[in-house]
């Protein structure tokens, strides 16, 4: 069957706190080393702070930067938490990415509204993980 190597539109999803502290990072691309995604996300944060300083008017920051294989998009919540998504280079519909980031934002709000979640601490919710996997699979 054709489903031997699952290729998701979204290769990696990261959530970074307002002090650029990592809150969550999940790779959906088994052929890329997760460390590479950490590096890509770290690089994207510089672009986010530039846009933030410039006074970004809406949460969807759009394309932050492209690499050879991927495109990195950002979303800034009103609490200055950054949602970053690394997209396969072949997929580049901004509207789909924006819709995905809005759904990710809703899932994030649910996860951090849990009374057992410590604000500013990494997200370790299985429900959030399941919801995220579902969103990624739906988008692909």
Coordinates of C-alpha atoms in Angstrom, one line a residue, residues 11-86:
X11 CA 6.3 18.3 9.9
X12 CA 6.7 19.8 13.4
X13 CA 4.6 21.8 15.9
X14 CA 6.2 23.9 18.6
X15 CA 4.9 26.1 21.4
X16 CA 7.2 28.6 23.0
X17 CA 6.6 30.7 26.0
X18 CA 6.8 34.5 26.2
X19 CA 10.3 34.3 27.6
X20 CA 11.2 32.0 24.6
X21 CA 11.1 29.0 27.0
X22 CA 10.1 25.8 25.1
X23 CA 6.7 24.6 26.2
X24 CA 6.1 21.9 23.6
X25 CA 7.7 20.4 20.5
X26 CA 6.5 17.4 18.5
X27 CA 7.8 16.1 15.2
X28 CA 5.5 14.4 12.8
X29 CA 8.3 13.7 10.3
X30 CA 10.3 10.5 11.1
X31 CA 12.8 11.1 8.4
X32 CA 14.1 14.4 10.0
X33 CA 16.2 14.5 13.2
X34 CA 14.2 16.2 15.9
X35 CA 17.2 18.3 16.8
X36 CA 17.0 19.9 13.3
X37 CA 13.4 21.1 14.2
X38 CA 14.7 22.5 17.5
X39 CA 17.2 24.5 15.5
X40 CA 14.6 25.7 12.9
X41 CA 12.2 26.7 15.7
X42 CA 15.0 28.6 17.5
X43 CA 15.9 30.4 14.3
X44 CA 12.2 31.3 13.8
X45 CA 12.0 33.0 17.2
X46 CA 14.3 35.8 16.0
X47 CA 11.9 36.6 13.2
X48 CA 9.0 36.5 15.6
X49 CA 10.6 39.0 18.0
X50 CA 11.3 41.3 15.0
X51 CA 7.6 41.2 14.0
X52 CA 6.5 41.6 17.6
X53 CA 8.7 44.7 18.0
X54 CA 7.3 46.0 14.7
X55 CA 3.9 45.7 16.3
X56 CA 2.2 42.7 14.6
X57 CA -1.5 43.6 14.4
X58 CA -2.9 40.1 14.1
X59 CA -2.0 36.8 15.7
X60 CA -1.2 35.0 12.4
X61 CA 2.4 36.1 11.6
X62 CA 2.4 34.2 8.3
X63 CA 5.6 32.8 6.8
X64 CA 8.5 33.4 9.0
X65 CA 11.1 31.9 6.8
X66 CA 11.7 29.1 4.3
X67 CA 14.5 26.4 4.5
X68 CA 15.3 24.0 1.6
X69 CA 12.8 21.4 2.8
X70 CA 10.4 23.4 5.0
X71 CA 8.5 26.6 5.6
X72 CA 8.0 28.0 9.1
X73 CA 4.9 29.8 10.1
X74 CA 4.1 31.6 13.3
X75 CA 1.2 32.7 15.4
X76 CA 1.4 35.0 18.4
X77 CA -1.2 34.7 21.2
X78 CA -2.3 37.8 23.2
X79 CA -0.3 36.4 26.1
X80 CA 2.9 36.4 23.9
X81 CA 3.0 32.6 23.6
X82 CA 4.3 31.6 20.2
X83 CA 2.8 28.8 18.2
X84 CA 5.1 27.7 15.4
X85 CA 4.5 25.1 12.7
X86 CA 7.1 23.7 10.3

